Amino acid sequence: MLTLRLNGVDVRAEEWWSLLETARFYGIEIPTLCYKDGLSPWGGCRLCVVEIGEGENSRLVSSCTYPATEGLVVRTHTRRVIAARKMMVELLLSTCPSSKTIQDLASALGVQRVRFKVDHEDCVYCGLCVRMCAEQMNAKAIGFVNRGGKLQITTPFDRQSDVCRHCGACMYICPACQLRCQGPEAANVVCGSCLSPEPTCTEFYQDQMCYMGAAGGCGTCIREAKKAV
Ligand code: FES
């Protein structure tokens, strides 16, 4: 066990805990998007930032990837931390404004407006689908390619993957896909695949993953929904 100072209180933590795990153990809420129990921490969304150190040397780090360290001074809700989280959630909202997950995060942080140009339902590169596929489904069917503005999540060589089992786990965990999939009962159904452990579209939709193109582009789920009623 080690001791660190968390929000002005000396607390004990296991050596292998991250700052996020330590804070959660002591009942402190820290918002997260790209962190999920059961998947390796990635540090992509920066929503979980906390301030470490004191005075001029203090800095922001992502708590999901930063290890609990002996003697570390950590503050989870300073003005600087809150401002950074709000900025991050604004950026996420501008990329994916209809995501219930992101909307809930924005609401919890009191973000009511977005100062950036709003796009529609794009990938926020949280990497959850990639880790889900590799770590829980043991498939590694998708991954990141390119960098910067050309960054993309896709299959090797952008081709239909031989190892994809069409399990739908990537769509299930994706905060961008969930907004487009209103469920087969909804009047505005676009793609209900993420709600089903057996997506209806994957046999038909050439690119396999709906986030790679227009959701519901194949129309399969709409036909299936109509059949069901
Ligand atoms: S939850 Fe820690 S960086 Fe995304």
CSV table of N, CA and C in Angstrom, one decimal, residues 122-123 125 127 129-130 142-159 207 211-213:
chain,number,residue,atom,x,y,z
A,122,ASP,N,-20.0,11.9,-35.7
A,122,ASP,CA,-18.8,11.3,-36.2
A,122,ASP,C,-18.1,10.6,-35.1
A,123,CYS,N,-17.1,9.8,-35.5
A,123,CYS,CA,-16.3,9.0,-34.5
A,123,CYS,C,-15.6,10.0,-33.6
A,125,TYR,N,-13.2,8.9,-31.6
A,125,TYR,CA,-11.9,8.2,-31.4
A,125,TYR,C,-11.6,7.9,-29.9
A,127,GLY,N,-11.7,4.9,-28.9
A,127,GLY,CA,-11.0,3.7,-29.0
A,127,GLY,C,-11.7,2.5,-28.3
A,129,CYS,N,-14.2,0.7,-29.2
A,129,CYS,CA,-14.5,-0.4,-30.1
A,129,CYS,C,-13.3,-1.3,-30.4
A,130,VAL,N,-12.2,-0.6,-30.6
A,130,VAL,CA,-10.9,-1.3,-30.9
A,130,VAL,C,-10.5,-2.2,-29.7
A,142,ILE,N,-10.5,-4.7,-35.9
A,142,ILE,CA,-10.4,-3.3,-36.3
A,142,ILE,C,-9.3,-2.6,-35.5
A,143,GLY,N,-8.8,-1.5,-36.0
A,143,GLY,CA,-7.7,-0.8,-35.4
A,143,GLY,C,-7.7,0.6,-35.9
A,144,PHE,N,-6.8,1.4,-35.3
A,144,PHE,CA,-6.6,2.8,-35.8
A,144,PHE,C,-5.6,2.8,-37.0
A,145,VAL,N,-5.9,3.6,-38.0
A,145,VAL,CA,-5.0,3.8,-39.1
A,145,VAL,C,-4.8,5.3,-39.3
A,146,ASN,N,-3.7,5.7,-39.8
A,146,ASN,CA,-3.3,7.1,-40.1
A,146,ASN,C,-3.3,8.0,-38.8
A,147,ARG,N,-3.0,9.3,-39.0
A,147,ARG,CA,-2.9,10.2,-37.9
A,147,ARG,C,-3.6,11.5,-38.2
A,148,GLY,N,-3.7,12.3,-37.1
A,148,GLY,CA,-4.2,13.7,-37.3
A,148,GLY,C,-5.6,13.6,-38.0
A,149,GLY,N,-5.8,14.5,-38.9
A,149,GLY,CA,-7.1,14.6,-39.6
A,149,GLY,C,-7.5,13.3,-40.4
A,150,LYS,N,-6.5,12.5,-40.7
A,150,LYS,CA,-6.8,11.3,-41.4
A,150,LYS,C,-7.0,10.1,-40.6
A,151,LEU,N,-6.9,10.3,-39.2
A,151,LEU,CA,-7.1,9.2,-38.3
A,151,LEU,C,-8.5,8.5,-38.6
A,152,GLN,N,-8.4,7.2,-38.5
A,152,GLN,CA,-9.6,6.4,-38.9
A,152,GLN,C,-9.6,5.1,-38.1
A,153,ILE,N,-10.8,4.6,-37.8
A,153,ILE,CA,-10.8,3.2,-37.3
A,153,ILE,C,-11.4,2.3,-38.4
A,154,THR,N,-10.7,1.3,-38.7
A,154,THR,CA,-11.1,0.5,-39.8
A,154,THR,C,-10.5,-0.9,-39.7
A,155,THR,N,-10.8,-1.8,-40.6
A,155,THR,CA,-10.3,-3.1,-40.7
A,155,THR,C,-9.0,-3.0,-41.5
A,156,PRO,N,-8.1,-4.0,-41.4
A,156,PRO,CA,-6.9,-4.0,-42.1
A,156,PRO,C,-7.1,-3.8,-43.6
A,157,PHE,N,-6.4,-2.8,-44.2
A,157,PHE,CA,-6.5,-2.5,-45.6
A,157,PHE,C,-8.0,-2.0,-46.0
A,158,ASP,N,-8.7,-1.7,-45.0
A,158,ASP,CA,-10.1,-1.2,-45.3
A,158,ASP,C,-11.0,-2.2,-46.0
A,159,ARG,N,-10.6,-3.5,-45.8
A,159,ARG,CA,-11.4,-4.5,-46.4
A,159,ARG,C,-12.2,-5.3,-45.4
A,207,ASP,N,-19.4,-3.0,-45.5
A,207,ASP,CA,-18.3,-2.6,-44.7
A,207,ASP,C,-18.3,-3.1,-43.2
A,211,TYR,N,-20.4,2.5,-38.2
A,211,TYR,CA,-19.7,3.8,-38.1
A,211,TYR,C,-18.8,4.1,-39.2
A,212,MET,N,-18.5,3.1,-40.1
A,212,MET,CA,-17.6,3.3,-41.2
A,212,MET,C,-18.3,4.0,-42.3
A,213,GLY,N,-19.6,4.1,-42.3
A,213,GLY,CA,-20.3,4.8,-43.3
A,213,GLY,C,-21.6,5.3,-42.7
